[in-house]
């Protein structure tokens, strides 16, 4: 038996392919949505994953440093480093800034790290690591900076000496790595006017600036201008030790909140980007429903366009399965063209999006499977219409 | 061929009634039609519009069920007062050829496949089906357009292909519903001549529903439908060279 579907497609292939392309654009949008969701998840985890830490020690009763503000003194790391099972502990500081370069602002996250410890840039795609103690930076290539660029962050100028890739904050902002002291200054040191005003306010406070007790004012002023704070302490555990047990020790004896990698991953995915994921997820569901409706309408319209031929086929003895098979194959063919066009469209458009659009082979398979299911489901409307055609309608009355 | 042998291969209707609807709104399309068409014979079926010609053809073609009566095709009962044969689809495919007012060819198939689809549906392999189709296209003198699509053919050529399709499974019966309606006088006569020749050649029993007065004189026998009853009339059986 000849394949009726392929014959009909070949007969009107221009219209068929154009329909498939239209459908493909719709599928392309769905794929980009999927890529955005996947990209958002990857972005959310990239910084935490890149630290290679086993534990995050943060301010008690907070979910810092990515989900909430957390502040610790930078000597906490030393006290934690001495606990049993701890391989090394290091301070990290995170802060979102507007870095200035060549008259333009780039929104970025500053990550302060200690050399050779958890939290440092995991790898470089260009340049070299930071070798000087001050005023050097490593930037993610998404910032658009190049090695040798001079960038301004708050009060100081930094030289970009290296570039990383795919190191972004949970919000998708590219990361600029600075040495810890620089990061602390960026985060905690105020500008000159603020310092001047704070000093005057303290001096005007009679409880602090008491006659005969000048040391109190000096001590409070020093404390206010202290930069010795960080946002979290990253801990790497010695081989053979259970991170949960070490975390419990820190919680019990040091009174900090401690998260393992799994817990941090959960915080990032469930707390930080959950709403955005739900939002995109809703769009994807709506797109899937719209796609199903459109494919169903297309197949139904295509079927109505050949009612007379279907009636003739039934009259001359074609089985219902032959006719249903023809409609189903045409629907699946549309889905296949749509998927290919969608994949190409999504791949071409993805780099134009400001946020990362990540395509996984697994996701492509899932979308292909869903497309086929939608096409099969949508073809039922056409098949139903075709099976209701009476052979008698082939004969004029 | 004696009468009994001929009847066993004929189209036969006995007191066939077809009523649409029920009660006061019931429409009695056929009120007890009896007719017989023998192998090798082409019979005209005429009647005013709404007289039940198409209903009769649909009952004969196993497309709709009669309300009562008996229908036999080649000695095989297909309807008998409420009882009907199973798998009428296969019966339509293997034993009945249909020719319509318009050719109703499948627009996405070429001429060869439009004819070959009949034996293919009956389970023949594609090569054999196409060989059979080509043979018929040659008989009907449209083999030179075998690879053309319906839209590339004239109305007359399309109608000849439709006849080839009707003959493709060697059906013993052909039902033609106004096959000359879209054709001019000359082509109408050619089509009827062709059907009469084919009936003689393949011993096919053919019923031709028509309104066309120009082709009526060429039938030897005519059934005229009036108020749901078929009246048999002697035809002129005029030869085509006159």
XYZ file of C-alpha atoms in Angstrom:
639
model
C 0.000 0.000 0.000
C 1.334 3.417 -0.892
C 1.896 5.887 1.887
C -0.972 8.323 1.469
C 0.436 10.794 4.005
C 3.764 11.175 2.195
C 1.963 11.540 -1.147
C -0.282 14.279 0.211
C 2.590 16.056 1.910
C 4.638 15.924 -1.305
C 1.649 17.293 -3.245
C 1.277 20.402 -1.074
C 4.693 20.515 0.536
C 5.082 24.296 0.463
C 1.972 24.864 2.547
C 2.856 21.924 4.758
C 6.417 23.112 5.382
C 5.258 26.681 6.012
C 2.770 25.355 8.543
C 5.574 23.339 10.127
C 7.800 26.417 10.249
C 5.041 28.418 11.949
C 4.651 25.655 14.459
C 8.437 25.488 14.810
C 8.612 29.128 15.861
C 6.127 28.337 18.617
C 8.147 25.307 19.673
C 11.299 27.450 19.471
C 9.835 29.868 22.007
C 8.995 26.909 24.261
C 12.542 25.611 23.891
C 14.000 28.998 24.775
C 11.765 29.064 27.853
C 13.095 25.646 28.805
C 16.634 26.856 28.162
C 16.015 29.909 30.344
C 14.744 27.713 33.176
C 17.738 25.419 32.848
C 20.076 28.397 32.527
C 18.582 30.010 35.602
C 19.125 26.805 37.589
C 22.684 26.507 36.349
C 23.347 30.180 37.113
C 21.917 29.832 40.585
C 24.254 26.971 41.373
C 27.355 28.042 39.469
C 28.884 30.253 42.153
C 28.162 27.827 45.001
C 29.384 24.906 42.905
C 32.529 26.799 41.891
C 33.614 27.269 45.483
C 34.181 23.503 45.921
C 33.166 23.953 49.579
C 31.558 21.269 51.718
C 29.994 23.624 54.267
C 28.785 27.230 54.362
C 29.022 28.856 57.776
C 26.804 31.933 58.009
C 25.256 34.271 60.549
C 22.894 32.460 62.900
C 19.244 32.320 61.800
C 19.999 33.376 58.255
C 20.103 31.595 54.918
C 23.128 33.550 53.698
C 25.194 34.326 51.848
C 23.218 33.907 48.591
C 19.631 34.018 49.831
C 19.955 36.449 52.748
C 22.398 38.968 54.175
C 24.880 37.370 56.550
C 27.699 39.059 58.407
C 30.517 37.392 60.333
C 33.830 38.635 61.643
C 36.748 37.516 59.537
C 38.462 35.774 62.454
C 35.655 33.231 62.657
C 37.387 31.293 59.875
C 40.436 30.757 62.070
C 38.385 29.368 64.923
C 36.530 27.007 62.608
C 39.730 25.862 60.910
C 40.820 24.379 64.230
C 37.787 22.148 64.633
C 38.201 18.390 64.156
C 37.497 17.227 60.596
C 38.010 20.646 58.984
C 40.587 20.600 56.161
C 40.469 24.343 55.573
C 38.200 27.310 56.158
C 38.150 30.556 54.280
C 36.303 33.840 54.303
C 34.157 34.976 51.421
C 32.349 38.222 50.785
C 29.622 38.775 48.215
C 28.136 42.063 47.105
C 26.223 43.259 44.060
C 27.751 46.381 42.520
C 27.682 48.547 39.408
C 31.224 48.284 38.035
C 32.244 51.140 35.747
C 34.327 50.751 32.634
C 34.761 53.024 29.629
C 31.866 55.196 30.722
C 29.474 52.262 31.066
C 27.979 50.532 34.086
C 28.034 46.746 34.335
C 25.928 45.108 37.013
C 28.057 42.445 38.647
C 28.572 40.527 41.846
C 31.843 41.073 43.668
C 33.175 37.895 45.282
C 35.982 38.352 47.759
C 38.178 35.309 48.318
C 41.369 34.214 50.015
C 44.175 32.938 47.837
C 44.442 29.185 47.515
C 41.322 28.512 49.544
C 37.693 27.595 48.852
C 35.905 30.415 47.086
C 38.670 31.375 44.676
C 37.889 31.372 40.911
C 37.718 27.697 39.916
C 39.372 28.121 36.507
C 40.431 30.817 34.071
C 39.795 31.011 30.366
C 42.243 33.884 29.867
C 44.896 35.837 31.763
C 46.389 34.820 35.075
C 45.353 34.419 38.701
C 45.519 37.395 41.068
C 49.102 37.645 42.281
C 49.146 41.054 43.948
C 47.479 41.573 47.294
C 45.447 44.584 46.119
C 43.644 46.117 43.166
C 43.573 43.177 40.784
C 40.391 41.483 39.580
C 39.267 38.396 37.735
C 36.024 38.941 35.813
C 33.543 36.634 34.194
C 33.617 37.024 30.431
C 29.913 37.921 30.515
C 30.921 41.333 31.943
C 32.462 42.136 28.571
C 35.741 43.100 30.231
C 39.061 42.066 28.766
C 42.381 41.269 30.374
C 44.129 44.569 31.064
C 40.921 46.620 31.379
C 40.766 49.100 34.230
C 37.450 49.012 36.068
C 36.071 51.150 38.861
C 34.179 49.661 41.773
C 33.069 52.174 44.357
C 36.159 54.108 45.489
C 38.937 52.174 43.790
C 40.244 51.151 40.394
C 41.089 47.529 39.640
C 42.951 45.887 36.780
C 41.382 42.850 35.175
C 44.120 40.201 35.080
C 42.065 37.113 34.259
C 38.734 35.935 32.907
C 36.414 33.144 33.990
C 33.416 31.691 32.261
C 29.879 30.917 33.461
C 30.507 32.304 36.932
C 27.353 34.240 37.736
C 25.222 35.049 40.750
C 21.826 33.469 41.371
C 20.352 36.517 39.669
C 22.494 35.951 36.585
C 24.911 38.841 37.227
C 28.500 38.041 36.223
C 30.999 37.682 39.065
C 34.090 39.821 39.603
C 36.556 38.144 41.932
C 38.629 40.410 44.189
C 41.122 39.667 46.924
C 39.387 39.542 50.306
C 40.756 42.855 51.566
C 39.556 44.640 48.426
C 36.140 42.983 48.681
C 35.831 43.968 52.351
C 36.633 47.554 51.467
C 34.109 47.561 48.661
C 31.460 46.161 50.932
C 32.092 47.859 54.240
C 34.163 50.991 53.702
C 32.044 54.082 53.414
C 32.739 57.079 51.256
C 34.493 60.142 52.718
C 31.326 62.187 53.210
C 29.643 59.359 55.120
C 32.723 58.876 57.293
C 32.843 62.608 58.008
C 29.134 62.727 58.863
C 29.335 59.617 61.075
C 32.252 61.051 63.017
C 30.402 64.318 63.583
C 27.268 62.502 64.737
C 29.269 60.390 67.184
C 31.130 63.461 68.441
C 27.805 65.217 68.976
C 26.446 62.337 71.054
C 26.993 63.199 74.718
C 26.713 59.592 75.817
C 29.737 58.658 73.713
C 31.747 61.855 73.691
C 31.920 62.345 77.466
C 34.343 64.866 78.922
C 37.312 63.091 80.391
C 36.694 59.872 78.488
C 38.010 60.608 75.005
C 38.992 56.942 74.445
C 35.329 55.902 74.189
C 34.617 58.106 71.164
C 37.770 56.843 69.455
C 36.877 53.194 70.135
C 33.318 53.546 68.823
C 34.518 55.398 65.718
C 37.101 52.695 65.004
C 34.471 50.014 65.447
C 32.125 51.737 63.029
C 34.768 51.998 60.375
C 36.068 48.503 60.802
C 36.250 46.412 57.607
C 36.932 43.115 59.304
C 33.699 41.481 58.324
C 32.786 38.825 55.771
C 29.548 37.229 54.595
C 30.335 33.572 55.112
C 33.039 31.082 55.910
C 33.547 28.233 53.480
C 34.723 24.957 54.915
C 36.325 22.009 53.230
C 36.130 18.740 55.163
C 38.956 16.255 55.601
C 38.533 12.953 53.816
C 36.686 10.398 55.911
C 34.728 12.934 57.924
C 30.989 13.394 57.703
C 30.032 16.978 56.745
C 26.822 16.663 58.781
C 28.744 15.884 61.953
C 31.207 18.743 61.415
C 28.252 21.071 60.661
C 26.546 20.021 63.875
C 29.745 20.689 65.853
C 29.947 24.221 64.412
C 26.271 24.877 65.144
C 26.582 23.617 68.709
C 29.853 25.187 69.774
C 30.201 28.254 67.589
C 26.516 29.239 67.336
C 26.463 29.826 63.606
C 24.159 28.524 60.939
C 25.796 25.877 58.776
C 24.656 24.466 55.450
C 25.959 21.497 53.499
C 26.190 21.644 49.696
C 22.885 19.794 49.302
C 21.165 22.225 51.658
C 22.686 25.210 49.884
C 21.579 23.801 46.528
C 18.069 23.420 47.902
C 18.064 26.998 49.256
C 19.167 28.363 45.892
C 16.655 26.386 43.834
C 13.713 26.351 46.202
C 14.012 29.732 47.952
C 15.990 32.052 45.701
C 14.761 31.333 42.183
C 11.589 29.374 42.917
C 9.192 32.170 41.930
C 11.043 32.888 38.714
C 11.020 29.174 37.876
C 7.296 28.947 38.623
C 6.690 32.001 36.442
C 8.564 30.522 33.494
C 6.960 27.146 34.190
C 3.512 28.740 33.893
C 4.509 30.292 30.577
C 5.695 26.894 29.377
C 2.427 25.230 30.377
C 0.433 27.962 28.611
C 2.640 27.615 25.524
C 2.146 23.848 25.525
C -1.639 24.287 25.752
C -1.613 26.951 23.004
C 0.629 24.734 20.833
C -1.743 21.789 21.307
C -4.739 23.948 20.390
C -2.985 25.344 17.312
C -1.799 21.922 16.098
C -5.279 20.490 16.709
C -6.819 23.347 14.746
C -4.298 22.910 11.915
C -4.894 19.182 11.671
C -8.648 19.653 11.903
C -8.603 22.298 9.158
C -6.343 20.114 6.998
C -8.767 17.219 7.477
C -11.813 19.335 6.616
C -10.001 20.367 3.428
C -10.010 16.785 2.209
C -13.361 15.519 3.454
C -14.457 14.641 -0.081
C -11.297 12.604 -0.707
C -11.753 10.828 2.624
C -15.368 10.030 1.709
C -14.199 8.630 -1.644
C -11.488 6.582 0.086
C -14.065 5.160 2.484
C -16.455 4.496 -0.342
C -13.898 2.534 -2.337
C -13.102 0.436 0.692
C -10.237 2.099 2.570
C -10.043 0.982 6.176
C -10.544 3.514 8.952
C -7.037 2.675 10.133
C -5.626 3.681 6.723
C -7.302 7.092 6.951
C -6.459 7.587 10.634
C -2.861 6.573 9.893
C -2.629 9.165 7.142
C -3.813 11.969 9.453
C -1.611 10.792 12.320
C 1.492 10.623 10.111
C 0.818 14.110 8.773
C 0.422 15.422 12.324
C 3.653 13.748 13.445
C 5.420 15.094 10.356
C 4.313 18.586 11.309
C 5.623 17.968 14.798
C 8.973 16.773 13.439
C 9.378 19.823 11.180
C 8.237 22.026 14.049
C 10.752 20.452 16.402
C 13.662 20.831 13.956
C 12.745 24.436 13.130
C 12.207 25.144 16.828
C 15.580 23.674 17.745
C 17.374 25.693 15.057
C 15.493 28.873 15.997
C 16.215 28.421 19.687
C 19.913 27.694 19.036
C 20.260 30.820 16.882
C 18.352 33.104 19.252
C 19.758 31.805 22.557
C 22.992 33.849 22.500
C 20.974 37.047 22.015
C 19.340 36.666 25.430
C 20.949 38.597 28.285
C 20.524 35.621 30.634
C 21.998 32.213 30.086
C 19.919 29.883 27.903
C 21.135 26.352 28.494
C 20.095 23.493 26.213
C 20.602 19.964 27.459
C 20.296 16.920 25.208
C 17.922 15.434 27.775
C 15.655 18.511 27.580
C 15.622 18.257 23.774
C 14.529 14.633 24.012
C 11.802 15.556 26.495
C 10.550 18.395 24.267
C 10.608 16.100 21.236
C 8.637 13.482 23.146
C 6.122 16.087 24.352
C 5.818 17.449 20.789
C 5.033 13.969 19.474
C 2.497 13.396 22.264
C 0.870 16.782 21.540
C 0.743 15.967 17.806
C -0.829 12.579 18.456
C -3.320 14.158 20.843
C -4.053 17.017 18.417
C -4.523 14.631 15.491
C -7.406 12.984 17.343
C -9.646 15.929 16.425
C -8.859 15.412 12.734
C -9.179 11.625 12.973
C -12.538 11.998 14.722
C -13.757 14.317 11.960
C -12.497 11.902 9.287
C -14.080 8.833 10.864
C -17.428 10.616 11.039
C -17.426 11.194 7.292
C -20.028 8.985 5.654
C -19.060 7.232 2.419
C -22.439 8.404 1.124
C -21.238 11.989 1.129
C -18.997 11.118 -1.833
C -22.100 10.758 -3.974
C -24.010 13.898 -4.838
C -27.736 13.836 -4.103
C -26.183 -17.725 -20.562
C -29.562 -18.926 -19.277
C -31.798 -16.688 -17.133
C -31.037 -18.493 -13.857
C -27.285 -18.301 -14.387
C -27.584 -14.674 -15.400
C -29.691 -13.842 -12.328
C -27.100 -15.399 -10.054
C -24.587 -12.847 -11.355
C -26.975 -9.929 -11.540
C -27.899 -6.914 -9.487
C -31.298 -7.647 -7.982
C -33.622 -5.573 -5.841
C -36.931 -6.883 -4.570
C -39.499 -4.562 -3.076
C -36.887 -2.280 -1.537
C -38.247 0.444 0.722
C -36.216 3.319 2.122
C -37.814 5.755 4.531
C -35.995 8.706 6.083
C -37.273 9.843 9.466
C -40.441 8.644 11.150
C -43.994 9.690 11.884
C -45.537 12.641 10.124
C -42.174 13.938 8.930
C -41.143 10.607 7.359
C -39.927 10.800 3.772
C -40.517 7.684 1.681
C -37.690 7.839 -0.849
C -38.202 4.303 -2.192
C -41.609 2.661 -1.906
C -40.940 -0.859 -3.053
C -38.417 -0.827 -5.867
C -37.719 -4.007 -7.791
C -35.171 -4.226 -10.570
C -32.638 -6.544 -12.110
C -29.513 -5.780 -14.152
C -27.714 -8.648 -15.862
C -23.994 -9.134 -16.443
C -22.776 -7.322 -19.545
C -25.780 -4.993 -19.455
C -25.822 -1.222 -19.054
C -29.116 0.070 -17.686
C -30.156 3.706 -17.410
C -31.810 4.968 -14.278
C -33.739 8.176 -14.782
C -36.182 10.249 -12.815
C -36.964 13.747 -11.711
C -34.872 15.448 -9.122
C -35.784 14.024 -5.690
C -37.297 10.889 -7.157
C -34.869 8.675 -5.194
C -32.196 7.865 -7.787
C -29.280 8.560 -5.498
C -30.960 6.751 -2.592
C -31.422 3.724 -4.795
C -27.774 3.852 -5.854
C -26.656 4.204 -2.232
C -28.717 1.173 -1.205
C -27.279 -0.854 -4.067
C -23.766 0.324 -3.278
C -24.063 -0.851 0.336
C -23.589 2.723 1.488
C -26.919 3.117 3.284
C -29.255 0.460 4.631
C -32.715 0.065 3.097
C -35.650 0.049 5.506
C -36.916 -3.235 4.108
C -36.675 -5.430 1.026
C -34.053 -7.641 -0.521
C -30.847 -6.727 -2.345
C -28.654 -9.321 -4.035
C -25.371 -8.776 -5.788
C -24.200 -11.708 -7.874
C -26.491 -14.062 -6.043
C -25.206 -12.966 -2.671
C -27.772 -11.426 -0.354
C -26.469 -8.201 1.177
C -29.740 -6.916 2.676
C -32.844 -8.881 3.532
C -35.546 -7.123 5.511
C -33.358 -5.735 8.273
C -30.569 -8.277 8.011
C -27.365 -7.157 6.369
C -24.112 -8.787 5.351
C -21.015 -8.135 7.486
C -18.034 -6.145 6.185
C -19.795 -4.131 3.512
C -16.589 -2.094 3.176
C -14.825 -5.098 1.635
C -17.850 -5.720 -0.561
C -17.688 -2.154 -1.871
C -13.952 -2.519 -2.440
C -13.988 -5.888 -4.224
C -17.327 -6.127 -5.999
C -18.581 -2.641 -6.768
C -17.031 0.073 -8.892
C -18.247 3.618 -8.405
C -18.215 6.428 -10.939
C -19.484 9.794 -9.785
C -20.728 13.027 -11.361
C -17.286 14.455 -10.810
C -14.281 12.183 -11.077
C -13.372 12.687 -7.386
C -9.868 11.534 -7.985
C -7.470 11.817 -5.071
C -5.714 15.116 -5.916
C -2.379 14.178 -4.364
C -2.026 10.909 -6.290
C -1.054 10.706 -9.930
C -3.345 8.967 -12.403
C -1.571 5.652 -12.100
C -1.862 5.573 -8.308
C -5.438 6.868 -8.423
C -6.305 3.678 -10.256
C -3.800 1.425 -8.510
C -5.085 2.358 -5.073
C -8.084 0.078 -5.567
C -6.100 -3.166 -5.912
C -3.682 -1.873 -3.252
C -6.573 -1.481 -0.805
C -7.577 -5.014 -1.703
C -4.132 -6.215 -0.621
C -2.253 -6.456 -3.911
C 1.384 -5.427 -3.842
C 2.235 -2.060 -5.323
C 3.937 -3.338 -8.508
C 1.092 -5.638 -9.464
C -1.480 -2.966 -8.648
C 0.327 -0.429 -10.830
C 0.670 -2.922 -13.672
C -3.082 -3.502 -13.550
C -3.705 0.248 -13.410
C -1.486 0.861 -16.450
C -3.317 -1.857 -18.350
C -6.654 -0.111 -17.710
C -5.279 3.338 -18.509
C -4.162 1.920 -21.872
C -7.631 0.500 -22.511
C -9.132 3.897 -21.709
C -6.435 5.669 -23.754
C -5.123 7.850 -20.956
C -1.919 5.927 -20.294
C 0.123 8.837 -21.667
C -1.066 10.875 -18.654
C -0.255 8.183 -16.111
C 2.134 10.389 -14.142
C -0.006 13.519 -14.290
C -1.945 14.809 -11.326
C -5.754 15.222 -11.628
C -5.441 19.013 -11.798
C -3.408 18.633 -15.003
C -6.105 16.668 -16.854
C -9.246 17.684 -18.707
C -12.671 16.714 -17.327
C -13.026 13.957 -19.911
C -9.627 12.497 -19.113
C -10.387 12.605 -15.398
C -13.672 10.810 -15.941
C -11.923 8.080 -17.929
C -9.441 7.644 -15.105
C -12.356 7.421 -12.669
C -13.824 4.650 -14.828
C -10.459 2.901 -14.831
C -10.457 3.099 -11.040
C -13.957 1.642 -10.925
C -12.740 -1.288 -13.033
C -9.440 -1.841 -11.257
C -10.569 -4.714 -9.042
C -12.571 -6.337 -11.844
C -15.835 -5.647 -10.013
C -18.873 -7.449 -11.378
C -20.972 -4.322 -10.786
C -20.498 -0.648 -11.555
C -22.737 2.093 -10.219
C -22.405 5.376 -12.071
C -24.038 8.486 -10.673
C -24.507 10.970 -13.523
C -21.038 10.289 -14.936
C -21.623 12.591 -17.904
C -22.907 15.581 -15.945
C -19.698 17.634 -16.224
C -19.029 16.704 -19.856
C -20.067 18.160 -23.190
C -22.311 16.151 -25.547
C -19.487 14.605 -27.493
C -17.563 13.476 -24.434
C -20.770 12.292 -22.745
C -21.439 9.966 -25.638
C -17.836 8.764 -25.575
C -18.099 7.882 -21.885
C -21.382 5.965 -22.318
C -19.996 4.177 -25.343
C -16.979 3.226 -23.312
C -19.131 1.891 -20.463
C -21.238 -0.179 -22.854
C -18.084 -1.613 -24.475
C -16.521 -2.391 -21.098
C -19.701 -4.071 -19.884
C -19.631 -6.293 -22.921
C -15.918 -6.977 -22.615
C -15.813 -7.738 -18.869
C -19.442 -8.904 -18.386
C -19.975 -6.152 -15.869
C -23.475 -5.129 -14.811
C -23.674 -1.351 -14.929
C -26.329 1.070 -13.693
C -26.046 4.637 -14.960
C -28.058 7.335 -13.226
C -28.597 10.180 -15.665
C -30.598 13.268 -16.541
C -28.994 13.503 -19.940
C -31.540 13.043 -22.735
C -28.802 12.737 -25.352
C -27.416 9.516 -23.949
C -30.754 7.861 -23.065
C -31.429 6.508 -26.570
C -28.285 4.384 -26.330
C -29.552 2.252 -23.427
C -31.425 -0.927 -24.261
C -33.227 -0.871 -20.949
C -34.190 1.987 -18.664
C -35.685 2.167 -15.189
C -37.663 5.320 -14.567
C -38.166 6.274 -10.937
C -41.416 8.004 -10.133
C -42.753 8.574 -6.608
C -40.378 5.991 -5.202
C -41.354 3.229 -7.636
C -39.129 1.997 -10.475
C -40.868 1.458 -13.839
C -39.039 -0.587 -16.434
C -39.021 0.760 -19.992
C -37.694 -0.580 -23.236
C -34.734 1.495 -24.471
C -33.888 2.301 -28.049
C -30.399 0.850 -27.865
C -29.281 3.210 -30.597
C -25.820 2.432 -31.967
C -23.188 5.126 -31.576
C -22.388 5.560 -35.239
C -25.808 7.171 -35.904
